[in-house]
PDB file of C-alpha atoms in Angstrom:
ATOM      1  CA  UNK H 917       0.000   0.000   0.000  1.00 50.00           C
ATOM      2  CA  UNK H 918       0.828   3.715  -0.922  1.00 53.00           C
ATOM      3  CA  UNK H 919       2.106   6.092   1.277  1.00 54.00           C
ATOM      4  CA  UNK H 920       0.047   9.420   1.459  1.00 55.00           C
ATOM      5  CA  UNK H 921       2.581  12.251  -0.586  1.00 53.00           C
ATOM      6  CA  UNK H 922       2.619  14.150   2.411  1.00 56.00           C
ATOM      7  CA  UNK H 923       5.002  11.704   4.563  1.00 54.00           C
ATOM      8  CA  UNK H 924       6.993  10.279   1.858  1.00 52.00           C
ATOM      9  CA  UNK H 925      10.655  11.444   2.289  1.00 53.00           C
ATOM     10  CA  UNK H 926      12.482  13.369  -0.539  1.00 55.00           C
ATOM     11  CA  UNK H 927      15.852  12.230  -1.350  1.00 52.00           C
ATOM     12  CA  UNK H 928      18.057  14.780  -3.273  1.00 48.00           C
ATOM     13  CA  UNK H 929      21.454  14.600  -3.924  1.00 50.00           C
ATOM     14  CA  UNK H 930      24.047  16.351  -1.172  1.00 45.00           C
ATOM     15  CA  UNK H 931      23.956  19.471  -4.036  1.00 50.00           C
ATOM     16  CA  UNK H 932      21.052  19.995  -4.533  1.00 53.00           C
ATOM     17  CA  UNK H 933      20.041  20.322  -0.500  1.00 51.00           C
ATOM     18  CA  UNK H 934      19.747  23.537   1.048  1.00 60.00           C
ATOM     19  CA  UNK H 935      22.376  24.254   3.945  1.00 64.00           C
ATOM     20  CA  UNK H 936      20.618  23.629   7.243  1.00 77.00           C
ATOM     21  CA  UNK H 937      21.534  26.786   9.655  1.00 75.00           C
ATOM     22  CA  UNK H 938      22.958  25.323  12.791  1.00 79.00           C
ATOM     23  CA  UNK H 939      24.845  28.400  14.299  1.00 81.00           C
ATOM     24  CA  UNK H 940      24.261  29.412  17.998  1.00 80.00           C
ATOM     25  CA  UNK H 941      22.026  25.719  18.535  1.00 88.00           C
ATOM     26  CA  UNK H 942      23.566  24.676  21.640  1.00 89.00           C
ATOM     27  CA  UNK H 943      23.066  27.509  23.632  1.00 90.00           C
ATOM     28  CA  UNK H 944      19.887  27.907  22.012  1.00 93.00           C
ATOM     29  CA  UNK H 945      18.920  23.972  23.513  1.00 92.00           C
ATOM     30  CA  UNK H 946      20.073  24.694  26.941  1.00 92.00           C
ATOM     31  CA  UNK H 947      17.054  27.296  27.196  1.00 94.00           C
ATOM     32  CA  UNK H 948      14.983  25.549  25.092  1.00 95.00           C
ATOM     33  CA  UNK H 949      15.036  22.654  27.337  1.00 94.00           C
ATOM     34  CA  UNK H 950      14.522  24.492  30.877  1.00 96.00           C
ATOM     35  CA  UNK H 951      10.970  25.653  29.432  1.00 96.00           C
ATOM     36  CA  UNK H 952      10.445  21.970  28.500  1.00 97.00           C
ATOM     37  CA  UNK H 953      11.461  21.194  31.877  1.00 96.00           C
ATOM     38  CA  UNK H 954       8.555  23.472  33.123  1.00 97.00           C
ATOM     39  CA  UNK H 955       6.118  22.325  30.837  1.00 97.00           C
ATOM     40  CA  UNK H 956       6.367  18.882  31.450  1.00 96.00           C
ATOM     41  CA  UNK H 957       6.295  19.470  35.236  1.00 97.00           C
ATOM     42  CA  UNK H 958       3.004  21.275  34.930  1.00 97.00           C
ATOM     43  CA  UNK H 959       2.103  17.837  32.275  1.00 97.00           C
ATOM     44  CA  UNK H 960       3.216  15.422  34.498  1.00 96.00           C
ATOM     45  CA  UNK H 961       1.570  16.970  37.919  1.00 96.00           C
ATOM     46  CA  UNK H 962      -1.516  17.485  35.896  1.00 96.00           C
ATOM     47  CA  UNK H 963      -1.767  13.472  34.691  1.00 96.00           C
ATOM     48  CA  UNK H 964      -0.676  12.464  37.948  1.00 94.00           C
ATOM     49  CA  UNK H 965      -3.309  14.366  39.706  1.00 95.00           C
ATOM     50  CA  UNK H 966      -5.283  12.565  37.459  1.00 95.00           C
ATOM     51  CA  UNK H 967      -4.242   9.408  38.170  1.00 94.00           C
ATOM     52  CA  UNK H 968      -4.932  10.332  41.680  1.00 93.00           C
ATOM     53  CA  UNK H 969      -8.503  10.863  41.477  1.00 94.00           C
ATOM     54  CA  UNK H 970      -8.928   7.432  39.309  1.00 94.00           C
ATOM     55  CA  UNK H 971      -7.027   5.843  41.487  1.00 93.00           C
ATOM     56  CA  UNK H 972      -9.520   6.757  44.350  1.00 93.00           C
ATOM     57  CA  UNK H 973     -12.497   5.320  41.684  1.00 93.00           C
ATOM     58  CA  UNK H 974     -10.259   2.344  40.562  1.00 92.00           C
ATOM     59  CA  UNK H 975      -9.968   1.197  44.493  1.00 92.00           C
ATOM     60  CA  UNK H 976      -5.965   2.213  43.587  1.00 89.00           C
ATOM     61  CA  UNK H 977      -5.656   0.253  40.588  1.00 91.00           C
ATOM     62  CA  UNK H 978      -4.689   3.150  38.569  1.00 90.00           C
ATOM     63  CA  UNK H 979      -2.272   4.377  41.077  1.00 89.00           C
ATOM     64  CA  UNK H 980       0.016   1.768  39.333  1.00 90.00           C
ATOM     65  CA  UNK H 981       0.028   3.578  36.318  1.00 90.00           C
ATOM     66  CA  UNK H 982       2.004   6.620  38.548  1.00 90.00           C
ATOM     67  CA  UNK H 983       5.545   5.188  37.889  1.00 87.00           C
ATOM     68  CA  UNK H 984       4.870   5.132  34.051  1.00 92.00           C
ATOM     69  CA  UNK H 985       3.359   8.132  33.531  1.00 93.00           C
ATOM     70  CA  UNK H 986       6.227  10.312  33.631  1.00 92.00           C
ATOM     71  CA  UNK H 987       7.989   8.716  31.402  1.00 94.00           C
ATOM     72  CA  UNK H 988       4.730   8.200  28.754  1.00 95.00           C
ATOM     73  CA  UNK H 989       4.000  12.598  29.427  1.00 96.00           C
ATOM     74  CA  UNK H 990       7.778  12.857  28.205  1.00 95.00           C
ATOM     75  CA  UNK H 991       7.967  11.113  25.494  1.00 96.00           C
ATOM     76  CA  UNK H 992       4.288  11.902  24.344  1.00 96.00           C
ATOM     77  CA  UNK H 993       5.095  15.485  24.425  1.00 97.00           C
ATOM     78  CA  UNK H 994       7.969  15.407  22.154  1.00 96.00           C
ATOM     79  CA  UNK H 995       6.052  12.781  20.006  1.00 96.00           C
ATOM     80  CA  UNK H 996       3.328  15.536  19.866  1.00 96.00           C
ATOM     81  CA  UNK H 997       4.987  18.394  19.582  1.00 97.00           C
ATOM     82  CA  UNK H 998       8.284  17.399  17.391  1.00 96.00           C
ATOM     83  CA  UNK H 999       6.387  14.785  15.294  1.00 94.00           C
ATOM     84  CA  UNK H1000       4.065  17.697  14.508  1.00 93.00           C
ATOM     85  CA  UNK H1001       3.440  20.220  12.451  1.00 93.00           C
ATOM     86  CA  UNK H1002       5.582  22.727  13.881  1.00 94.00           C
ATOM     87  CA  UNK H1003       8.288  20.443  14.413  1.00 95.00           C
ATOM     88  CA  UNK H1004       9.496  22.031  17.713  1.00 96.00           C
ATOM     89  CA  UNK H1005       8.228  21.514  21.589  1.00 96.00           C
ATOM     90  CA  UNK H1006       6.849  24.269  23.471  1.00 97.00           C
ATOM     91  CA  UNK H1007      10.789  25.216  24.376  1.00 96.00           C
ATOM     92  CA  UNK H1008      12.151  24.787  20.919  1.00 96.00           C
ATOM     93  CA  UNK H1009       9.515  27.536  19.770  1.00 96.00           C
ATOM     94  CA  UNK H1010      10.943  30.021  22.411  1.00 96.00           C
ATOM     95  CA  UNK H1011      14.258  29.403  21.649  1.00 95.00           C
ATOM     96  CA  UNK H1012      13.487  29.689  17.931  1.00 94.00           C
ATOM     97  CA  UNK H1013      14.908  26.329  17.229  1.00 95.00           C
ATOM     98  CA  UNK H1014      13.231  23.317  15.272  1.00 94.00           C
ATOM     99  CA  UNK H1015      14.124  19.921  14.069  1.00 95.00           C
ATOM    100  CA  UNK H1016      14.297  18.084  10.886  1.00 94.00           C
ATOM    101  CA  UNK H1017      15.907  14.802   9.432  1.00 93.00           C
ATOM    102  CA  UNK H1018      19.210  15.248   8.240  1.00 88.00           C
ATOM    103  CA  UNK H1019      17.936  14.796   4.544  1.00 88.00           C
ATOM    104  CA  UNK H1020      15.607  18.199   5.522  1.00 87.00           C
ATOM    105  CA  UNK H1021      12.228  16.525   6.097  1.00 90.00           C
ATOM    106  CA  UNK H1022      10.270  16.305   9.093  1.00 92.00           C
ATOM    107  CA  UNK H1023      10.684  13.824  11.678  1.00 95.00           C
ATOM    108  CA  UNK H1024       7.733  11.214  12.542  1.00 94.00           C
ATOM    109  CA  UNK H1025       6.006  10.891  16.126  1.00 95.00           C
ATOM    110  CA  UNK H1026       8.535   7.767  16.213  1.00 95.00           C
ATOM    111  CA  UNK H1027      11.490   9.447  15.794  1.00 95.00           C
ATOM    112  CA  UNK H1028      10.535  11.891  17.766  1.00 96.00           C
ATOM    113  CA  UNK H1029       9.782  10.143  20.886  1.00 96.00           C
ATOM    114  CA  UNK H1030      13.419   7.866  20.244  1.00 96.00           C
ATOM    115  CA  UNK H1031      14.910  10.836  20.278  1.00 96.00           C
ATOM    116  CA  UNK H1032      13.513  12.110  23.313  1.00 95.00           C
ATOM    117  CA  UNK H1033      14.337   8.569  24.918  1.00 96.00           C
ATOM    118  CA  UNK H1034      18.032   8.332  24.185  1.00 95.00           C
ATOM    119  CA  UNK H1035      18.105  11.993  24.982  1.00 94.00           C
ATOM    120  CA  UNK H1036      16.912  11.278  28.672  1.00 93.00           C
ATOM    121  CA  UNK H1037      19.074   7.978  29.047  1.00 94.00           C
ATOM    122  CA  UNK H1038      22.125  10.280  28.277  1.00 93.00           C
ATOM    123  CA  UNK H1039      21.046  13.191  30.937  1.00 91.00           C
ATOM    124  CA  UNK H1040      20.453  10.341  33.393  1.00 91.00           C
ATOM    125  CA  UNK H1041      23.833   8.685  32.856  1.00 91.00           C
ATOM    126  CA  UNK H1042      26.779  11.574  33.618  1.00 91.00           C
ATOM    127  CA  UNK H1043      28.987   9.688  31.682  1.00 93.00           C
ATOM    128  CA  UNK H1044      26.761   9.437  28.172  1.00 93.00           C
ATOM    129  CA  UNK H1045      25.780  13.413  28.768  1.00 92.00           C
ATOM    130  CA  UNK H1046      29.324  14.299  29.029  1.00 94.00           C
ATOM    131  CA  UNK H1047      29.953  12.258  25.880  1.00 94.00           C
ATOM    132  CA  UNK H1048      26.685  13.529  24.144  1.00 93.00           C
ATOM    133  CA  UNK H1049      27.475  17.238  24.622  1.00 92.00           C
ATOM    134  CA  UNK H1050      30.879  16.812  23.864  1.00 94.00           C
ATOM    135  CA  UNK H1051      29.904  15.305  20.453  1.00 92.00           C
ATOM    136  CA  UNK H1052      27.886  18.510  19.662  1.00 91.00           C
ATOM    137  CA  UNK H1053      30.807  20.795  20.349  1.00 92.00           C
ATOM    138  CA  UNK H1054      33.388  18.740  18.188  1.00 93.00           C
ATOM    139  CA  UNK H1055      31.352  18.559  15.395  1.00 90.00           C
ATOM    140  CA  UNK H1056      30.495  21.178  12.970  1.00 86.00           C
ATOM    141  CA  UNK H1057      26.980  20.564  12.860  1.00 86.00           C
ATOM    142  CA  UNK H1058      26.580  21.087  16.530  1.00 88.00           C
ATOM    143  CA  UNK H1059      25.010  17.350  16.273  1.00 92.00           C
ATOM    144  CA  UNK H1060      24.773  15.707  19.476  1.00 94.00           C
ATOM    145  CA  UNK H1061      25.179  11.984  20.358  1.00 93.00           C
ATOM    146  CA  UNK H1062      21.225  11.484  20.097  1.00 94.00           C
ATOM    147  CA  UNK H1063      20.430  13.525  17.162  1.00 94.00           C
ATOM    148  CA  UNK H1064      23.238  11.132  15.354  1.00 93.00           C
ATOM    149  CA  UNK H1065      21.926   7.884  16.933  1.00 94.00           C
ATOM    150  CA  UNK H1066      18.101   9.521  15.439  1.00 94.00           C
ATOM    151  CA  UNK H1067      18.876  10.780  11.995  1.00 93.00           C
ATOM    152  CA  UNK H1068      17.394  14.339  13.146  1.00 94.00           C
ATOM    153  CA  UNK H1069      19.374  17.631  13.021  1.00 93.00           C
ATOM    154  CA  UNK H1070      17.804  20.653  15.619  1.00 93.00           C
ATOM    155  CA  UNK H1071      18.097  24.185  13.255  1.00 93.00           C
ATOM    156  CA  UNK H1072      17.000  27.830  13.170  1.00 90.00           C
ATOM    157  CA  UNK H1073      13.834  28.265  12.767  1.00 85.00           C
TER     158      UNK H1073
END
């Protein structure tokens, strides 16, 4: 079966690509993520107060849900909001940053959310952050470890 035209992938030759504008991107993250980090506090209280109240109804059947749902508001969000249209979380937008593949297109839901997964494994491990940020500054591209691992590139919007 077909794809629909509007998520098939373009590939065009390395010269006939336009130059995507990384300059001033990893700054640009840093406060792009502390408003995600805000956002997804006010997410994540919000479903957990929810969870709350069910679990009250459910006799505390969905208060076993809590440990999940976190994780599932993290990854949802970026699957949301960088699978979307506007390619960028709440964050990103401030920051004036968005994300594409490396080809130029935009990313999928899946990709997305990957992306926000090995992006949290690396902040939770000291060792793969330090090696994740230090990938973005020897690189050109101001790439980190995840956006390699992901196929996506974070540019100017």
């Amino acid at each position: 079966m077909s794809q629909p035209s509007s998520y098939r992938q373009q590939t065009l030759p390395m010269e006939e690509r336009r130059v995507q504008d990384t300059r001033g991107v990893l700054g640009s993250r840093l406060f792009a993520w502390i408003g995600d980090v805000v956002v997804l506090f006010f997410l994540t209280w919000m479903v957990l107060v929810l969870l709350g109240i069910l679990g009250i109804v459910t006799f505390g059947l969905t208060w076993l849900l809590m440990g999940g749902a976190t994780i599932a508001v993290a990854l949802g969000y970026a699957a949301i909001t960088v699978g979307g249209r506007k390619q960028a979380t709440l964050g990103m937008r401030m920051a004036g940053l968005r994300v594409e593949t490396a080809s130029g297109g935009r990313p999928d839901a899946l990709a997305a959310a990957v992306h926000a997964l090995f992006f949290y494994v690396a902040a939770g491990t000291v060792a793969l952050w330090f090696l994740d940020i230090l990938c973005g500054l020897a690189r050109s591209d101001r790439r980190l470890g995840h956006d390699l691992l992901t196929g996506l590139v974070v540019v100017r919007a």
